[in-house]
PDB file of C-alpha atoms and ligand atoms in Angstrom:
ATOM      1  CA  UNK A 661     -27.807 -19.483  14.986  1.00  0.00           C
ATOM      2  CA  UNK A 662     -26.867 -17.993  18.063  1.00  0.00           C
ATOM      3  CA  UNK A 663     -24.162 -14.916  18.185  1.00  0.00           C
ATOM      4  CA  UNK A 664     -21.764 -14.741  20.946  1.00  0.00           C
ATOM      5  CA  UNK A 665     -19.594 -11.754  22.025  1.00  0.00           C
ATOM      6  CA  UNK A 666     -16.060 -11.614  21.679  1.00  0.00           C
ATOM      7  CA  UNK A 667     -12.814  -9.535  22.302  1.00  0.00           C
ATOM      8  CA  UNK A 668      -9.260 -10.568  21.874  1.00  0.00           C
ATOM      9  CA  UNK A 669      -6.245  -8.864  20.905  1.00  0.00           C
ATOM     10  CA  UNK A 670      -4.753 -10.910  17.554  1.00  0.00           C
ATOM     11  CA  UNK A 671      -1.066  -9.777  16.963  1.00  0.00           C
ATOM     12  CA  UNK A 672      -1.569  -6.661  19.285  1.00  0.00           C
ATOM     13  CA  UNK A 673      -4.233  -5.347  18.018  1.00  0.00           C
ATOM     14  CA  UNK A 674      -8.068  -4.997  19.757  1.00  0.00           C
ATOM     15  CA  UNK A 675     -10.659  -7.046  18.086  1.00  0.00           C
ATOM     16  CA  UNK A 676     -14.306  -6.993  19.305  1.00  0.00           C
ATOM     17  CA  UNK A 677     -17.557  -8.187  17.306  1.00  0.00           C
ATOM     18  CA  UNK A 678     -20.101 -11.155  17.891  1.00  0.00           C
ATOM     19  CA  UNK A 679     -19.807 -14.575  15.683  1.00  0.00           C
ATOM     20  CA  UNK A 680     -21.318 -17.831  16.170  1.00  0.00           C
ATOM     21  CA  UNK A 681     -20.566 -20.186  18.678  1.00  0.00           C
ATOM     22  CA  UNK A 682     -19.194 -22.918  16.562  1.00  0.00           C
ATOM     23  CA  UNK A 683     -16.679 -20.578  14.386  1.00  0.00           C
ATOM     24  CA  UNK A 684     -13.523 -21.998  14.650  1.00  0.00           C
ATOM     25  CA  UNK A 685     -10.223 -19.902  15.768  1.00  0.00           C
ATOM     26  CA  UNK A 686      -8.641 -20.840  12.332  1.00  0.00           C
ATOM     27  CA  UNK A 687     -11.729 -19.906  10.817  1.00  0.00           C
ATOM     28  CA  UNK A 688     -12.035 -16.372  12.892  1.00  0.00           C
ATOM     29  CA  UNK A 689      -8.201 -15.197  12.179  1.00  0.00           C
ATOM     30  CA  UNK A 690      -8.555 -16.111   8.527  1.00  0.00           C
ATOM     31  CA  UNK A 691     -12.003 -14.670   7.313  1.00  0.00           C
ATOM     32  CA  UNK A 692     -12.974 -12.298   9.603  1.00  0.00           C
ATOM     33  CA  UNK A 693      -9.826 -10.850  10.858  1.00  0.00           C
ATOM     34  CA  UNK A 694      -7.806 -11.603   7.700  1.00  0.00           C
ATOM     35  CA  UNK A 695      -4.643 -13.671   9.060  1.00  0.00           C
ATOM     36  CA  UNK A 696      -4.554 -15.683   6.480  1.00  0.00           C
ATOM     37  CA  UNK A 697      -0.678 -16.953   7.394  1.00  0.00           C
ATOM     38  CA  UNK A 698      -2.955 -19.048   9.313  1.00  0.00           C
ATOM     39  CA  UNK A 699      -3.341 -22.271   7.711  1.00  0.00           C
ATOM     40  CA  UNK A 700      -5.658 -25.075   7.636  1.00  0.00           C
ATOM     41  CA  UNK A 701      -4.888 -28.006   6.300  1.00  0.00           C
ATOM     42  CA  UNK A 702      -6.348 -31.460   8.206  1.00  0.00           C
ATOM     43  CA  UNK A 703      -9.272 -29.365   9.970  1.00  0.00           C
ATOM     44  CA  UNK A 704      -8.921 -32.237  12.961  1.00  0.00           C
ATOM     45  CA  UNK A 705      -5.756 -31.097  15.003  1.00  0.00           C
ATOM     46  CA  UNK A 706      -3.140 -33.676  13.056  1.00  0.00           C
ATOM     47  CA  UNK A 707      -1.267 -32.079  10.975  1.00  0.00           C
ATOM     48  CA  UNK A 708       0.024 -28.669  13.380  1.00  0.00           C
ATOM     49  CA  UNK A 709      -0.835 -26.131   9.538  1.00  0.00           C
ATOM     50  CA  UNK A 710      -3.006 -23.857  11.933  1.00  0.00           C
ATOM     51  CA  UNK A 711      -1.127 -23.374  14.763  1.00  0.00           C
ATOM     52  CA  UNK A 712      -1.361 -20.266  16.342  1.00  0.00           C
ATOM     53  CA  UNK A 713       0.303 -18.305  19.843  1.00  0.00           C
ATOM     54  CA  UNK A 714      -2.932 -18.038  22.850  1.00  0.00           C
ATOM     55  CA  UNK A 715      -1.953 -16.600  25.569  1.00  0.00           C
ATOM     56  CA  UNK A 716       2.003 -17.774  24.725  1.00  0.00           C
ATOM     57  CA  UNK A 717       0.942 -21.082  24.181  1.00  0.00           C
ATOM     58  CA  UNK A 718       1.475 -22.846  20.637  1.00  0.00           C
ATOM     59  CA  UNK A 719      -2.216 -24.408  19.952  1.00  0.00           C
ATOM     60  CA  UNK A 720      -4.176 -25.719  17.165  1.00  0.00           C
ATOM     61  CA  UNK A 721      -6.410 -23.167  15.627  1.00  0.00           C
ATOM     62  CA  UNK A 722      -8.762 -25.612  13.951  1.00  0.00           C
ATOM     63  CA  UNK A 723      -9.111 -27.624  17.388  1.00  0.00           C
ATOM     64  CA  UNK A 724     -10.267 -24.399  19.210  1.00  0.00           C
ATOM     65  CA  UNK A 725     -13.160 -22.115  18.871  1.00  0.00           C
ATOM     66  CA  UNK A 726     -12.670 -18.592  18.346  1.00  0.00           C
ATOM     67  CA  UNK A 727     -15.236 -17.937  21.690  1.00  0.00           C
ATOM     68  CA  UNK A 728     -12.833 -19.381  23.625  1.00  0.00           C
ATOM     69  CA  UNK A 729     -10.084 -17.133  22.458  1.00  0.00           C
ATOM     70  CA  UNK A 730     -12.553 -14.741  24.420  1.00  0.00           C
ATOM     71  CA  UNK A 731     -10.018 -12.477  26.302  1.00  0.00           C
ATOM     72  CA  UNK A 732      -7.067 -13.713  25.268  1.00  0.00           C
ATOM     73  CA  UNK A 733      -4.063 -12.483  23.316  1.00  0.00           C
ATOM     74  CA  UNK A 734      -3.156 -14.596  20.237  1.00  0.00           C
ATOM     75  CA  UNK A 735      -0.292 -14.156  17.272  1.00  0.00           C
ATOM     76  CA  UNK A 736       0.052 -15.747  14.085  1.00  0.00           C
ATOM     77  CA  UNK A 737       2.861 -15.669  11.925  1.00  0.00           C
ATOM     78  CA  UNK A 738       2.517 -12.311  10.902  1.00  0.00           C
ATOM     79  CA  UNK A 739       3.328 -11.210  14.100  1.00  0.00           C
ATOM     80  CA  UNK A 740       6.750 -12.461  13.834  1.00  0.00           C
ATOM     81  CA  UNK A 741       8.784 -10.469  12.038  1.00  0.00           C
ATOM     82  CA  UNK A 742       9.764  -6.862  13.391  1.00  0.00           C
ATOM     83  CA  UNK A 743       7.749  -3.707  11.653  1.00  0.00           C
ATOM     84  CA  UNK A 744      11.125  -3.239   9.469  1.00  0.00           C
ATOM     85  CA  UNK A 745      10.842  -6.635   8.159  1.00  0.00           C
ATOM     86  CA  UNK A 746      13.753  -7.546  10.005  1.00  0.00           C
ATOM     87  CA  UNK A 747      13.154 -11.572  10.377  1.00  0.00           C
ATOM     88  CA  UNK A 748      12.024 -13.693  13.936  1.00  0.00           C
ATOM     89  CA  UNK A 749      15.598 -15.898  14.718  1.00  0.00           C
ATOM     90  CA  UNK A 750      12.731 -18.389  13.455  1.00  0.00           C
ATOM     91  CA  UNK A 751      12.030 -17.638  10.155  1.00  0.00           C
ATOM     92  CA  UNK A 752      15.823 -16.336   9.490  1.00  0.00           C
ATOM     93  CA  UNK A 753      17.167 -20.607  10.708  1.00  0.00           C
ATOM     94  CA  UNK A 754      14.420 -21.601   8.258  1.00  0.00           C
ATOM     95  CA  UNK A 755      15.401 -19.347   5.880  1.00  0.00           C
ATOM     96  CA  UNK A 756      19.357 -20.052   5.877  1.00  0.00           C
ATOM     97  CA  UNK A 757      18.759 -23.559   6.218  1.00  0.00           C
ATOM     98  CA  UNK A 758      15.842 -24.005   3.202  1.00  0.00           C
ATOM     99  CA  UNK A 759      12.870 -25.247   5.859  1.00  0.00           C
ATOM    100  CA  UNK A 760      10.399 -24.790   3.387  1.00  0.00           C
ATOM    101  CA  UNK A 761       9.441 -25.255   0.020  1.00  0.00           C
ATOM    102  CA  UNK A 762       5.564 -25.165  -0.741  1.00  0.00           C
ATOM    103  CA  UNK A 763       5.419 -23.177   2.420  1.00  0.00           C
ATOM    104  CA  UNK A 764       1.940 -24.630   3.857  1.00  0.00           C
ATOM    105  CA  UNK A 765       3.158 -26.097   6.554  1.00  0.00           C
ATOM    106  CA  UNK A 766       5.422 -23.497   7.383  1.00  0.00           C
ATOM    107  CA  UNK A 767       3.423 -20.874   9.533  1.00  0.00           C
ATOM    108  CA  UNK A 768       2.521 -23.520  11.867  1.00  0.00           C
ATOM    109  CA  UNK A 769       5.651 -24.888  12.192  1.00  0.00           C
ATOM    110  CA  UNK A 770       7.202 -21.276  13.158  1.00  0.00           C
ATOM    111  CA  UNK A 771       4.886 -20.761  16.030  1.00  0.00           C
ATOM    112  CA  UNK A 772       5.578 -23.687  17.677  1.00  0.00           C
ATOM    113  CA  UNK A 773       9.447 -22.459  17.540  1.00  0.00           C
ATOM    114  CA  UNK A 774       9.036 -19.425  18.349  1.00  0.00           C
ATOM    115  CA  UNK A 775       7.450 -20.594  21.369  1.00  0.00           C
ATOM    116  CA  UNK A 776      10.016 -22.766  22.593  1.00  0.00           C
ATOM    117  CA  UNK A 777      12.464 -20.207  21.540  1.00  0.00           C
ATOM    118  CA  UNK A 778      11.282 -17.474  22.458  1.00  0.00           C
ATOM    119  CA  UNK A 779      10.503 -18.963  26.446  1.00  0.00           C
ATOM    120  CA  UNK A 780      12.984 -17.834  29.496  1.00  0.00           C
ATOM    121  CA  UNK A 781      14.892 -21.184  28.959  1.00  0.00           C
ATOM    122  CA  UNK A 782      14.844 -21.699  25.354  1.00  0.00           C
ATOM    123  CA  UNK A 783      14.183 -25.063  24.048  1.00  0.00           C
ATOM    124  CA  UNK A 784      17.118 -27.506  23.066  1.00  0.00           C
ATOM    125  CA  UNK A 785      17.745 -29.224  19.839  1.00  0.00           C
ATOM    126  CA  UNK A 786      16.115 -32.246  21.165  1.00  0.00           C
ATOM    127  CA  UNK A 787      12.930 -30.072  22.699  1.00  0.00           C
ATOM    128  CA  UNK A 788      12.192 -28.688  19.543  1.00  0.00           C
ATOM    129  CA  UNK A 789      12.637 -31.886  17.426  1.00  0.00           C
ATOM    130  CA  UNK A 790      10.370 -33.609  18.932  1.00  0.00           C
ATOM    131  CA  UNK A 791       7.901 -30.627  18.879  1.00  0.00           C
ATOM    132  CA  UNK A 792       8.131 -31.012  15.383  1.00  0.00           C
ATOM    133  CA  UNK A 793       6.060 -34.535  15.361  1.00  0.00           C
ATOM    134  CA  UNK A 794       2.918 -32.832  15.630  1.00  0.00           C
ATOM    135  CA  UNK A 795       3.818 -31.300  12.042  1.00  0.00           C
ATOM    136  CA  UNK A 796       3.416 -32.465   8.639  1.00  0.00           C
ATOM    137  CA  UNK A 797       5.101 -31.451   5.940  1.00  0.00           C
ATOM    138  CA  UNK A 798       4.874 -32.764   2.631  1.00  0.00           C
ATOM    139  CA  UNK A 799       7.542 -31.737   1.087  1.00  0.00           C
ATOM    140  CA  UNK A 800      10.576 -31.394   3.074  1.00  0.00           C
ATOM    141  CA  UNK A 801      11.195 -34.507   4.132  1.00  0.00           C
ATOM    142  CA  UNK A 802      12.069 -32.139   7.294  1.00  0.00           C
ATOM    143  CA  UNK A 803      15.840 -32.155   6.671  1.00  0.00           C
ATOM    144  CA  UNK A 804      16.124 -28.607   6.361  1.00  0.00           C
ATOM    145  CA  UNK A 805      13.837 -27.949   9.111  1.00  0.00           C
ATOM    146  CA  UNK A 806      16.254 -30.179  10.976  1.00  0.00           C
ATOM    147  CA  UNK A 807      19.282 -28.222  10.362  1.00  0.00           C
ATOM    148  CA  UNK A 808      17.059 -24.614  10.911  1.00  0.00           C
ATOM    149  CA  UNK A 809      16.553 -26.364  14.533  1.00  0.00           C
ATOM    150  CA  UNK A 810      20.249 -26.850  15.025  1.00  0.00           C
ATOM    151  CA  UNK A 811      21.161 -23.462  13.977  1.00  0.00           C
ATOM    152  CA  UNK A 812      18.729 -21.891  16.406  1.00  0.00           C
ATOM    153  CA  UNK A 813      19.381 -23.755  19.429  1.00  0.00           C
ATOM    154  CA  UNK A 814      23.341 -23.232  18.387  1.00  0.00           C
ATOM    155  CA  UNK A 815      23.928 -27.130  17.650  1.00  0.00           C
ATOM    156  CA  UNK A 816      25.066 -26.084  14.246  1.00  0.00           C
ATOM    157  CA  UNK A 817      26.750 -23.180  12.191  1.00  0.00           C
ATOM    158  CA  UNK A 818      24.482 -20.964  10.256  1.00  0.00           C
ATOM    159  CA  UNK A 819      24.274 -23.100   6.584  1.00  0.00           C
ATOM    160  CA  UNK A 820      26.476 -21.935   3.480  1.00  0.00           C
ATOM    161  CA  UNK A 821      24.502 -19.517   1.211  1.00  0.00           C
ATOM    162  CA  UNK A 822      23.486 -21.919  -1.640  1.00  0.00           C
ATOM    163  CA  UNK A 823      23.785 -25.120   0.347  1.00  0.00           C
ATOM    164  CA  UNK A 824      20.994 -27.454   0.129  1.00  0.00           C
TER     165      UNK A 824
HETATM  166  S1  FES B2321      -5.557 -27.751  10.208  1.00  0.00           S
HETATM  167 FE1  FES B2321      -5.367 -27.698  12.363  1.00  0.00          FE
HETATM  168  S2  FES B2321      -4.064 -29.359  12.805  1.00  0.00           S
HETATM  169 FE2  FES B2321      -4.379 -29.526  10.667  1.00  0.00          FE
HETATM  170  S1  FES B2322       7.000 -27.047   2.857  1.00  0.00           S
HETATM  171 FE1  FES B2322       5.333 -27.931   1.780  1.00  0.00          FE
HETATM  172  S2  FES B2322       4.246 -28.983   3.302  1.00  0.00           S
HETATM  173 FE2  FES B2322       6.024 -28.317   4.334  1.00  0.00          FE
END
């Protein structure tokens, strides 16, 4: 099998080594650089699990291959929170709002918000809604991932501590 080099910075850090051509980007952040917020779940680009940041751009781990990361500067969810814990406007809407339950299809979902929220213009409720149709979750039934949308892009008041 033939070895390819590769260097990348994942979540700000410098990553260099040589892996085969046809390991995926999933694949690379999970096993050999040991991201494992990264998800996979459909392992064919449908159901959003995997998604990471390249290059500020919310893509589909699973889809890519971790050569063509080559160069580029990727984050997963672990990058998303600040070094004193203190939570991404992301996670803190899906927090307040109970976006999650089993919590598989939550990493993914977070990096494609914090991409639209984190942009010059941030995204509005609508925006990010629809963003949300290349996501599955299971268990959801994406109610409370509605409401974290609304609270972040200020369509709705942060929800009641216990409300459901
Ligand atoms: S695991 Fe990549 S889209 Fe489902
Ligand atoms: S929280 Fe379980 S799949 Fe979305």
């Amino acid at each position: 099998m033939s070895e390819h080099p590769i260097a990348l910075t994942i979540n700000g850090q410098a990553y260099t080594g040589r892996i085969e051509g046809r390991l995926t980007l999933a694949d690379y952040l999970r096993v050999n650089a040991g991201y494992t917020g990264v998800h996979v779940g459909c392992e064919q680009g449908v159901c959003g699990a995997c998604t990471v940041i390249v290059d500020g751009r919310a893509v589909r781990s699973c889809l890519m291959l971790a050569v063509q990361a080559d160069g580029s500067e990727v984050r997963t969810v672990e990058s998303l929170a600040a070094p004193d814990g203190t939570l991404h406007p992301v996670q803190q809407a899906m927090r307040d709002n109970f976006g999650l339950q089993c919590g598989f299809c939550t990493p993914g979902i977070l990096m494609t918000m914090a991409v639209l929220h984190d942009r010059k213009e941030p995204a509005g409720e609508d925006e990010m809604i629809a963003a949300m149709s290349g996501h599955i979750c299971r268990c959801t039934g994406y109610q409370g991932i509605r409401r974290a949308i609304r609270q972040l892009t200020g369509s709705a008041e942060p929800a009641q501590e216990g409300a459901h």
